[in-house]
Tab-separated table of C-alpha atoms and ligand atoms in Angstrom:
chain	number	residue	atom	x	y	z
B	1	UNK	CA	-5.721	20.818	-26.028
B	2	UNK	CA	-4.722	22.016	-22.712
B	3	UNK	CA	-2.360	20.360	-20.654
B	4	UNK	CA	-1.479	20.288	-17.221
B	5	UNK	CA	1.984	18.877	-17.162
B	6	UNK	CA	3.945	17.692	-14.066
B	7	UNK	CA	7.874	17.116	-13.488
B	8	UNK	CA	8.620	19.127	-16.260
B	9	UNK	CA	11.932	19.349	-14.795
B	10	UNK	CA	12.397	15.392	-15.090
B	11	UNK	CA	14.021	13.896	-18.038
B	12	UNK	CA	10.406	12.195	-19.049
B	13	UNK	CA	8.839	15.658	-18.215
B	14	UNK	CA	11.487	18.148	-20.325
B	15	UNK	CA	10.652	15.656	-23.216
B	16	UNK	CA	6.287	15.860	-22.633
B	17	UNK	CA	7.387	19.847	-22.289
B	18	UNK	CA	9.626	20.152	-26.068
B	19	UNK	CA	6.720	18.178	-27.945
B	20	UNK	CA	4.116	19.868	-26.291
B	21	UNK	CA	5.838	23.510	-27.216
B	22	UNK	CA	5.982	22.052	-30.570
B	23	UNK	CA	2.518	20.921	-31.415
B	24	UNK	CA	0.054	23.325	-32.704
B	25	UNK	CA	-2.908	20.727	-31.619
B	26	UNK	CA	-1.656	21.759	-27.954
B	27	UNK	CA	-3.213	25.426	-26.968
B	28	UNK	CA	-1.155	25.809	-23.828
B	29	UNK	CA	0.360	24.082	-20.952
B	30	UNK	CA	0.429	24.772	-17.040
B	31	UNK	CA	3.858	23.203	-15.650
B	32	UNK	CA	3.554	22.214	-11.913
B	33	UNK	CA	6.646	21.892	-10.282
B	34	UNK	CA	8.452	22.281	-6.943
B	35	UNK	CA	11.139	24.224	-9.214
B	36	UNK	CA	10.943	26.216	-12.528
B	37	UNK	CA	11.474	24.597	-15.569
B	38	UNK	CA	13.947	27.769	-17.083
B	39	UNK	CA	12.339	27.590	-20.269
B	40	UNK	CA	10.171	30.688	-21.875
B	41	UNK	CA	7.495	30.178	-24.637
B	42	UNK	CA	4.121	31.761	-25.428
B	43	UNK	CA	2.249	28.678	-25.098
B	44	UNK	CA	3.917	27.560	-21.240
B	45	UNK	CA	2.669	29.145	-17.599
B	46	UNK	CA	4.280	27.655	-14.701
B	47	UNK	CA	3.239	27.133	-10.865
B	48	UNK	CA	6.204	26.756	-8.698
B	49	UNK	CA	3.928	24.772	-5.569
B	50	UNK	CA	5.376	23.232	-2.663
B	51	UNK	CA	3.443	20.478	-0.976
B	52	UNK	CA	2.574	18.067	-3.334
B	53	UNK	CA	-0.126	16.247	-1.321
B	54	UNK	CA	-2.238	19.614	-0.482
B	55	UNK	CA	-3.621	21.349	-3.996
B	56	UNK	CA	-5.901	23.834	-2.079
B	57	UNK	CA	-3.753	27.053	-2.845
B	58	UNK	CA	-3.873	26.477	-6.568
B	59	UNK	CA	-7.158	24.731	-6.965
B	60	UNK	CA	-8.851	27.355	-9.326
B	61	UNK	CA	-5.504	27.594	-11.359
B	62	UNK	CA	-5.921	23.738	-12.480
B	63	UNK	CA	-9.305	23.712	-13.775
B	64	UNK	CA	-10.394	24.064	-17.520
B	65	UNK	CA	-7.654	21.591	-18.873
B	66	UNK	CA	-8.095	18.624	-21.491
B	67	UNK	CA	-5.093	16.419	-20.315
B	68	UNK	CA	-2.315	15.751	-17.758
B	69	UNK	CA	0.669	14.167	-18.141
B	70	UNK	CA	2.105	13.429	-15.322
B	71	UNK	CA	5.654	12.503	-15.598
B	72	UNK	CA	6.994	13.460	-12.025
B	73	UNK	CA	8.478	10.343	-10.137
B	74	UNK	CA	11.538	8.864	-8.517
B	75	UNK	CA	13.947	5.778	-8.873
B	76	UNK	CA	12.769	3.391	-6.083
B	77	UNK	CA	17.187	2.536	-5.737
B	78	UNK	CA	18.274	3.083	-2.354
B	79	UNK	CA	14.966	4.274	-0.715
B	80	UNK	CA	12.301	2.544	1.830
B	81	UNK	CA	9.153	1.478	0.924
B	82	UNK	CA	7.421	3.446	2.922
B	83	UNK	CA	9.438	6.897	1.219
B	84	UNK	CA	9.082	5.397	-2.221
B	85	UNK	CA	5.007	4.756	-2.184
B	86	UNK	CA	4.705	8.424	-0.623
B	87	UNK	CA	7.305	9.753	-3.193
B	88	UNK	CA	4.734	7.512	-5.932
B	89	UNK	CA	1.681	6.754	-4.434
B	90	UNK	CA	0.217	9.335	-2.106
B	91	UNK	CA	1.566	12.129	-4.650
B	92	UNK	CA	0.555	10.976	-7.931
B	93	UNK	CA	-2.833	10.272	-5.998
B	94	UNK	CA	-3.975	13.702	-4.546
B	95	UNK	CA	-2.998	15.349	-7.842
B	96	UNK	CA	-4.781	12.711	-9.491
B	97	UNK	CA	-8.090	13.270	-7.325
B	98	UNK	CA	-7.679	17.135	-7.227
B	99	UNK	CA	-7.728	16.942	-11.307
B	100	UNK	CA	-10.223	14.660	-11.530
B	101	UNK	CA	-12.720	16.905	-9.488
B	102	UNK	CA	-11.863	19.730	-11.638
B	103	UNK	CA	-11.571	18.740	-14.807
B	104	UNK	CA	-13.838	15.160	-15.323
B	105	UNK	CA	-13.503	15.573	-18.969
B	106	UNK	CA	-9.389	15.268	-18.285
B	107	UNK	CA	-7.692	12.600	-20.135
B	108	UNK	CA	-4.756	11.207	-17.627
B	109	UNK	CA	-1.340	10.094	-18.469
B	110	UNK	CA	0.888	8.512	-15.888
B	111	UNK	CA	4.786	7.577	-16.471
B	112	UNK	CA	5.489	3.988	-14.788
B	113	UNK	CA	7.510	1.633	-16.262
B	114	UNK	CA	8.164	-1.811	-17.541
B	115	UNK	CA	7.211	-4.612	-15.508
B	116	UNK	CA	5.320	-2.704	-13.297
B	117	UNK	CA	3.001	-5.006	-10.790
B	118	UNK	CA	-0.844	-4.845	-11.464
B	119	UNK	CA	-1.266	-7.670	-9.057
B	120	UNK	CA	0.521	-5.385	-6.226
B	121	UNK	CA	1.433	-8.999	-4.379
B	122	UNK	CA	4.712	-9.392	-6.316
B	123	UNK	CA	8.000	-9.637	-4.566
B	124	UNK	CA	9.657	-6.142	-6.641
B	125	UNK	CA	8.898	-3.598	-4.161
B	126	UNK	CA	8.800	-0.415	-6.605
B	127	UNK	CA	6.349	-2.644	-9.472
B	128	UNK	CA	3.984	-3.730	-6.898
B	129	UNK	CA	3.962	0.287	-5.822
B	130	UNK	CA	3.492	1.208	-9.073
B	131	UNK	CA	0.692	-1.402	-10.038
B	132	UNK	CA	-0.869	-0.411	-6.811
B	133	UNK	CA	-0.595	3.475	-7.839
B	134	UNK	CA	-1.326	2.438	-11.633
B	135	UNK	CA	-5.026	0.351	-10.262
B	136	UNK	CA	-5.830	3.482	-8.325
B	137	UNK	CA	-5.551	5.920	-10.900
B	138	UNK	CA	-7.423	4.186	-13.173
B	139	UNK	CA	-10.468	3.790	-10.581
B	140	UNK	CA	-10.919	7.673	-10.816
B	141	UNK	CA	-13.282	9.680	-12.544
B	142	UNK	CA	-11.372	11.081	-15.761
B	143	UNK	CA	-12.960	10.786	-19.209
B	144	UNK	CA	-9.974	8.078	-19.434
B	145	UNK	CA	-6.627	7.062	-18.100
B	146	UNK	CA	-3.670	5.437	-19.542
B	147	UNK	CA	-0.636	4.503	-17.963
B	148	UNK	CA	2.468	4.412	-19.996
B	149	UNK	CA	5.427	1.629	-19.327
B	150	UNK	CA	8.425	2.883	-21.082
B	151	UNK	CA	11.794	0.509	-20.548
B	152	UNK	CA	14.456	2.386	-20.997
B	153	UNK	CA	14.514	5.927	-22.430
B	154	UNK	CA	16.560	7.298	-24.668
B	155	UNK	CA	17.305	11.564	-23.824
B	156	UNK	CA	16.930	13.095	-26.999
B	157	UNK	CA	17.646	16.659	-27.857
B	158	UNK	CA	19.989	18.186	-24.837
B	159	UNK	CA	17.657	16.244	-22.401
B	160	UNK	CA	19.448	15.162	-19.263
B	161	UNK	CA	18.115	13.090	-16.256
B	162	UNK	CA	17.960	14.755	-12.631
B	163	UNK	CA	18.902	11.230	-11.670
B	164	UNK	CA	22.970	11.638	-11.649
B	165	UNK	CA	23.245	7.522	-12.297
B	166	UNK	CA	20.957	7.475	-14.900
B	167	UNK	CA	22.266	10.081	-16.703
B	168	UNK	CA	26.210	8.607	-16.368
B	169	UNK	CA	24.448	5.562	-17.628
B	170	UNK	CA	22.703	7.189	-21.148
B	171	UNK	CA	25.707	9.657	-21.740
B	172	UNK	CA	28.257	6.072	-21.346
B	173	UNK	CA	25.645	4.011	-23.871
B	174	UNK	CA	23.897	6.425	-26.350
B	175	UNK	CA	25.180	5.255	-29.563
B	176	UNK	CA	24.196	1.112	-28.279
B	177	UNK	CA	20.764	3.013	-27.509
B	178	UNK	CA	20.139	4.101	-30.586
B	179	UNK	CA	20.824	1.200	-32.264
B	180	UNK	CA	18.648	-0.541	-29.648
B	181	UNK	CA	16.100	1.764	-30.524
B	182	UNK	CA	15.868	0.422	-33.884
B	183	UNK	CA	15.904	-2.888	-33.936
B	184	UNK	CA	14.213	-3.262	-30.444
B	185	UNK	CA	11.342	-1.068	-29.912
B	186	UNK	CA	10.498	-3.364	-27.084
B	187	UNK	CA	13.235	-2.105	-24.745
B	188	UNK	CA	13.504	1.221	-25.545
B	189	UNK	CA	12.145	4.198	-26.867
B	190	UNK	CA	13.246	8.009	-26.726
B	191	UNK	CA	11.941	11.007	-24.849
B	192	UNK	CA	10.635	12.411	-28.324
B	193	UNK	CA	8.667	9.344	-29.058
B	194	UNK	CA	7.370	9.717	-25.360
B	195	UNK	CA	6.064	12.418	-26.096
B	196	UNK	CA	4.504	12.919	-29.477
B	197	UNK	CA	2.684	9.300	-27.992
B	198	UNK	CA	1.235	10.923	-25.217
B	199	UNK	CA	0.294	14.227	-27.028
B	200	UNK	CA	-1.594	11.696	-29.173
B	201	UNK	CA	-2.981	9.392	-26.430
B	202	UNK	CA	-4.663	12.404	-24.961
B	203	UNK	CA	-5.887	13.576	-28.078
B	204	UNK	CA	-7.476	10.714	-29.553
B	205	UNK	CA	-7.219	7.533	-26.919
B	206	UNK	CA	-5.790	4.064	-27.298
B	207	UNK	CA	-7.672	0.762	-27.429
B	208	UNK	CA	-6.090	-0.444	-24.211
B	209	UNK	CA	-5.343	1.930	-20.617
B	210	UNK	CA	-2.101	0.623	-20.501
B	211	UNK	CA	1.185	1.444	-22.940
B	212	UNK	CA	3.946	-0.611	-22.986
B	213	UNK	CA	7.231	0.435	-24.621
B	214	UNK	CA	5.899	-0.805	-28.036
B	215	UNK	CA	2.861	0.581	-28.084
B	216	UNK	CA	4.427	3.974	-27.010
B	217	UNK	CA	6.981	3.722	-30.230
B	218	UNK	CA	4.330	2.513	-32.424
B	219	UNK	CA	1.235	5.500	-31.536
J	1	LIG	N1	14.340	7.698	-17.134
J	1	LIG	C1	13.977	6.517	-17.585
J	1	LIG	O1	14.701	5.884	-18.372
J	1	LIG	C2	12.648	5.944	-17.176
J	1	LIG	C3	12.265	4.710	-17.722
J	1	LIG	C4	11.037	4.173	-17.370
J	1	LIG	C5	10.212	4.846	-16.491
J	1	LIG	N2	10.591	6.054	-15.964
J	1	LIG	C6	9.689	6.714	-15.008
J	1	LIG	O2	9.413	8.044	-15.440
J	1	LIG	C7	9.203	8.879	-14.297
J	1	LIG	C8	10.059	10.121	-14.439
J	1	LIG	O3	11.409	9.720	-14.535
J	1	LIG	P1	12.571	10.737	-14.973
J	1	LIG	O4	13.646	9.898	-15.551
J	1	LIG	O5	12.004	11.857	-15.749
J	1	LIG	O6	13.054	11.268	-13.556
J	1	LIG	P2	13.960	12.520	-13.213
J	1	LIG	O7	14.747	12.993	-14.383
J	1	LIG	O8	14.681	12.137	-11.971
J	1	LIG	O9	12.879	13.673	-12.878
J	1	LIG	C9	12.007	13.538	-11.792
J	1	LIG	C10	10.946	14.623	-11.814
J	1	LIG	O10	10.092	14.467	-10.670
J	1	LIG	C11	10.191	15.625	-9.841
J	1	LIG	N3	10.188	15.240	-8.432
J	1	LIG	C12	10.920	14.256	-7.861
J	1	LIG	N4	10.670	14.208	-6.537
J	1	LIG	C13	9.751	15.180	-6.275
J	1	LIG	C14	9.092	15.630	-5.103
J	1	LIG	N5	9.321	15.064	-3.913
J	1	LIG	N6	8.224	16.643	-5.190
J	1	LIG	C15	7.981	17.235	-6.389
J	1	LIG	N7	8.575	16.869	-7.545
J	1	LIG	C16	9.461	15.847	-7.493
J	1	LIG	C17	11.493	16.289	-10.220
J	1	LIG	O11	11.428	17.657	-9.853
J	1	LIG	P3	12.756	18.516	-9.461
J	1	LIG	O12	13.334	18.980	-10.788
J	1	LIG	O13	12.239	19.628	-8.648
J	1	LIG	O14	13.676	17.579	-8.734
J	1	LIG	C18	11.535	16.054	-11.724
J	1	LIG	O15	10.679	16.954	-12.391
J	1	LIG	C19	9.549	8.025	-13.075
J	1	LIG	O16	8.340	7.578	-12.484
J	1	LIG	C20	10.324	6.864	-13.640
J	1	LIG	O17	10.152	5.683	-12.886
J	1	LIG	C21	11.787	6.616	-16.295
C-alpha cells in the first residue's frame, strides 16, 4: 500500500508514521505537514505545505496512493466554534475532496474521537463538529471511509503529544493507563494499536465505517 499520511507530527500521527515504517505490506508513505516530521527512512517522503485549505501546488504529488490516514486535528479546549470547525471541518474537508478526485480507489481514515455527534444537533460543541465533519467525509467518493473514535490514547514508544496538557496528563498517569488498557479496552487504547488498526482497516476494510475504541483494539 501507499499511504498518504497527515499530522505526522501529532501524537496520533508519529504513531500511524512508526507502524507504517514498520510494515512491509506498506510500500511507502507521503507525510503532509505544515512542519517536518525529523525522521529519515527509505520508505517516508515528506511535503512541508502551508495552506491547508488550497492543495493546488501539490496536486500531482498526491495522486497514485491506496490510503490516507489522516490524523491531523486539534483539542476543541479553549477555542471558538467558528476556529475549531475551520481547524476540523473545512481542513479535513478540502484534503478530503482533493484525495478523493485523485485517488477514487483511496481508502480514508479519519481520527475523531469518542462520543463524537453524528446527529450534529447535540449540545457538545466539538462532537457535533466532528459528527458533522465525520457525515461529510463519508458522503465522498473514496472506495471507502472509516472514521476511527479512539478515547483516550495511550503514547507508546517515545511518542509525545504537541498538546502540552495532554501530554502532562499521560506522562502523570501512564502506569493507571496501562492497566486501563487491559482490563478496559473500551476507554483506551495505545498509539501502536492505532496504528497497526488502521494499517489493517485500509488494507482489508471493516464491516462497519465507524471504529470505536474497541473495535480499534480488537482489528
Ligand atoms: N491524543 C488523544 O488522546 C486523542 C484521543 C482521541 C482522539 N484524538 C484525536 O486525534 C487527532 C490528533 O490528535 P493528537 O493527539 O495527535 O494531536 P497533537 O499531538 O496535538 O497533533 C496535532 C497534529 O495536527 C497538526 N496540526 C494542528 N493544527 C494544524 C494546522 N492549523 N495546520 C496544519 N497542521 C496542524 C499538528 O502539526 P504541527 O506539528 O505542525 O503542529 C500535528 O501534526 C485529533 O483530532 C484528536 O481530537 C486524540
Amino acid at each position: 500500500m501507499k499511504v498518504v499520511l497527515f499530522g505526522a507530527t501529532g501524537m496520533v500521527g508519529q504513531g500511524v508514521l512508526r507502524e507504517c515504517l514498520l510494515d512491509p505490506s506498506v510500500e511507502n508513505v507521503l507525510a503532509v505537514g505544515r512542519s517536518p516530521t525529523g525522521k529519515r527512512h527509505a520508505k517516508l517522503r515528506e511535503i512541508v505545505h502551508d495552506n491547508f485549505l488550497d492543495y493546488s501546488a501539490i496536486r500531482s504529488q498526491l495522486a497514485g496512493y491506496d490510503a490516507c490516514c489522516f490524523c491531523l486535528g486539534v483539542s476543541s479546549v479553549g477555542m471558538s466554534e467558528q476556529r475549531y470547525r475551520h481547524l476540523t471541518y473545512d481542513i479535513t474537508l478540502a484534503a478530503a475532496k482533493t484525495l478523493a478526485t485523485l485517488n477514487p480507489q483511496m481508502v480514508f481514515i479519519y481520527v475523531t474521537g469518542a462520543g463524537t455527534d453524528s446527529t450534529e444537533q447535540g449540545r457538545v460543541m466539538w462532537a457535533r463538529v466532528k459528527g458533522k465533519t465525520e457525515n461529510d467525509l463519508l458522503k465522498l467518493p473514496f472506495k471507502a471511509a472509516y472514521m476511527f473514535r479512539p478515547a483516550g490514547i495511550q503514547p507508546l514508544h517515545g511518542i509525545r503529544s504537541k498538546t502540552g496538557w495532554v501530554q502532562a496528563i499521560y506522562v502523570g498517569t501512564a502506569p493507571l493507563l496501562t492497566l486501563l488498557n487491559r482490563v478496559a479496552p473500551k476507554y483506551m487504547t495505545t498509539t501502536e494499536q492505532v496504528g497497526r488498526a488502521m494499517i489493517k482497516v485500509a488494507r482489508d476494510g471493516f464491516p462497519r465505517p465507524v471504529l470505536e475504541s474497541e473495535d480499534i483494539n480488537r482489528v
